[in-house]
XYZ file of C-alpha atoms in Angstrom:
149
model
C 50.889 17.822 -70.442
C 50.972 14.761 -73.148
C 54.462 14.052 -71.779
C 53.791 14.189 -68.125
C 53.854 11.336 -65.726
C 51.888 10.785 -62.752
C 55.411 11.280 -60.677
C 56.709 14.360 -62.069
C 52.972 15.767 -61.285
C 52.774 14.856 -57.650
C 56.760 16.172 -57.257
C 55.039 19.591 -58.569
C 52.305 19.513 -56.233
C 54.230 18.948 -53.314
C 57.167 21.146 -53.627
C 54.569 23.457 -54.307
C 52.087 23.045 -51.197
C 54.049 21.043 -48.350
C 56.985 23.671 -47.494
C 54.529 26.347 -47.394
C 52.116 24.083 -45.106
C 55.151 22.870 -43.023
C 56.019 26.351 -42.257
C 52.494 27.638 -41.163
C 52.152 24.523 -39.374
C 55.030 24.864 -37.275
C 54.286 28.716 -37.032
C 50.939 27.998 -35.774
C 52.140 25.315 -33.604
C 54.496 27.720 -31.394
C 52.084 31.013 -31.691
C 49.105 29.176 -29.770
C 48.306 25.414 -31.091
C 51.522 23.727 -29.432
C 50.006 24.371 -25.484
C 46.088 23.495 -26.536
C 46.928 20.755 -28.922
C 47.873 16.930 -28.523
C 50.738 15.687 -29.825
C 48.973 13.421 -31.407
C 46.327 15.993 -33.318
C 49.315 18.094 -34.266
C 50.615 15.586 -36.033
C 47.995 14.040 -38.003
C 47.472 17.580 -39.049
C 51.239 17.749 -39.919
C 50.634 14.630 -42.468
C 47.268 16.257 -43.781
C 45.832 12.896 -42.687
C 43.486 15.147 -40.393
C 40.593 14.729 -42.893
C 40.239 10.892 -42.462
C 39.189 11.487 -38.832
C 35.653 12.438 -37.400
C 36.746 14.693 -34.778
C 36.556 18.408 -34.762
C 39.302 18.553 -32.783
C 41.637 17.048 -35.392
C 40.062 18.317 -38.331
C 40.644 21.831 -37.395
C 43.643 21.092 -35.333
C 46.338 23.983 -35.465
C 45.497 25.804 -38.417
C 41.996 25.406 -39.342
C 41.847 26.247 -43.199
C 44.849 23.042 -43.342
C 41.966 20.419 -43.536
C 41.144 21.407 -46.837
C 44.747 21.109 -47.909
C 44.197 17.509 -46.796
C 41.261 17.076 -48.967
C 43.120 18.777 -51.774
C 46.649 16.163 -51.365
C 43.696 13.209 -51.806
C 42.651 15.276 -55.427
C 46.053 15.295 -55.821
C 46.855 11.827 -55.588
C 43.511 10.651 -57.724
C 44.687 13.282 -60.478
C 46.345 11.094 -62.940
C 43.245 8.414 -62.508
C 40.703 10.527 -63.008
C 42.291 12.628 -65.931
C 43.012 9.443 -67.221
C 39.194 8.298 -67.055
C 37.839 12.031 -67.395
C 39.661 12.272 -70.824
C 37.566 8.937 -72.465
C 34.650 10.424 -71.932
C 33.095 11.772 -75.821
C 32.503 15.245 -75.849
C 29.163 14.463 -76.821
C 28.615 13.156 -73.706
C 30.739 15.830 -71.611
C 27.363 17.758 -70.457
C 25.316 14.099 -69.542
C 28.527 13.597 -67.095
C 28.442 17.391 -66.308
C 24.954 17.095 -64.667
C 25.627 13.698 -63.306
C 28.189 14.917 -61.391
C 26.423 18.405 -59.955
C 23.423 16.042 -59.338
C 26.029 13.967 -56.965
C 27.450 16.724 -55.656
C 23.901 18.045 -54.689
C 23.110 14.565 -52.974
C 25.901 14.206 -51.080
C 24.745 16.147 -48.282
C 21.154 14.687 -48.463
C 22.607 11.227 -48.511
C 24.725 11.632 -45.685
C 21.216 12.948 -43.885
C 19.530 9.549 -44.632
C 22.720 7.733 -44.429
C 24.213 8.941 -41.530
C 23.797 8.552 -37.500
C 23.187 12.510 -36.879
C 24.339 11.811 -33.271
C 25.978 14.976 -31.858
C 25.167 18.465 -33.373
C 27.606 21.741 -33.720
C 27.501 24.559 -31.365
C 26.762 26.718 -33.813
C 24.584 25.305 -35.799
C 22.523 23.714 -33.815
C 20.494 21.555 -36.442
C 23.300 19.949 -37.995
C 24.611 16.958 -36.974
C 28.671 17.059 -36.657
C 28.952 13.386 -38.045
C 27.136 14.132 -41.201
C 28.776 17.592 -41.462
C 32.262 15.352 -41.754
C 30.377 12.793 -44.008
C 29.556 15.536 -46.236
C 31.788 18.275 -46.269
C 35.096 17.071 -44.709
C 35.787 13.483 -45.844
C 37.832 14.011 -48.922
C 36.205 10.946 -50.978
C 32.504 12.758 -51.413
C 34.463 15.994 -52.073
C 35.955 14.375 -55.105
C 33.323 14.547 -57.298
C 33.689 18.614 -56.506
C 37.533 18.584 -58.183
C 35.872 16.384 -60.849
C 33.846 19.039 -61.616
């Protein structure tokens, strides 16, 4: 919206996520999580700051599927900056950026090969490394060239 401000567009996004995520937090919390889980994990899941962490353990902390709402509240809080930027580029040059940004996106998990101590790998998939599985797939910042997409 033209008339919009930054403000009135996080107030949307979080009366429309955080109740929901509060509630399935808590329910998850006294179904199972609450006797497995540190106090601590639960509640850096609880703040969605879960995703800032290199731990299994936190990232998938109580309710599993809530680290990508974590990722998502960082998109959230770029929006009006990149909308803002997004919206100067020409359409002429929409496609060049288009590419640029899939060719990123492609990288990301190459980079974080080269980049990145491998150090431990998962359990279940034995020839990736957990560190650059977070680099790559959990930290929010690489991820944001996905919701620029």
């Amino acid at each position: 919206r033209d008339t919009d401000t930054a403000p009135r567009f996080w107030r949307r996004r979080f009366l429309k996520i955080v109740p929901n995520y509060v509630i399935v937090w808590a329910l998850a919390m006294l179904v199972f999580a609450a006797p497995l889980t540190d106090m601590t994990i639960g509640l850096l899941n609880l703040f969605m700051v879960q995703v800032w962490y290199p731990d299994f353990a936190i990232n998938f902390g109580v309710n599993p599927a809530g680290w990508s709402l974590g990722v998502e509240a960082v998109f959230y809080l770029l929006f009006p900056v990149l909308f803002h930027w997004i919206k100067k580029i020409p359409a002429r040059r929409l496609n060049l950026w288009v590419v640029a940004v899939v060719a990123g996106i492609v990288a990301t998990p190459l980079l974080s090969t080269l980049l990145v101590p491998a150090g431990a790998m998962m359990p279940t998939e034995p020839d990736t490394s957990i560190n650059q599985y977070f680099f790559s797939y959990i930290l929010p910042l690489p991820r944001v060239l996905d919701f620029a997409l």
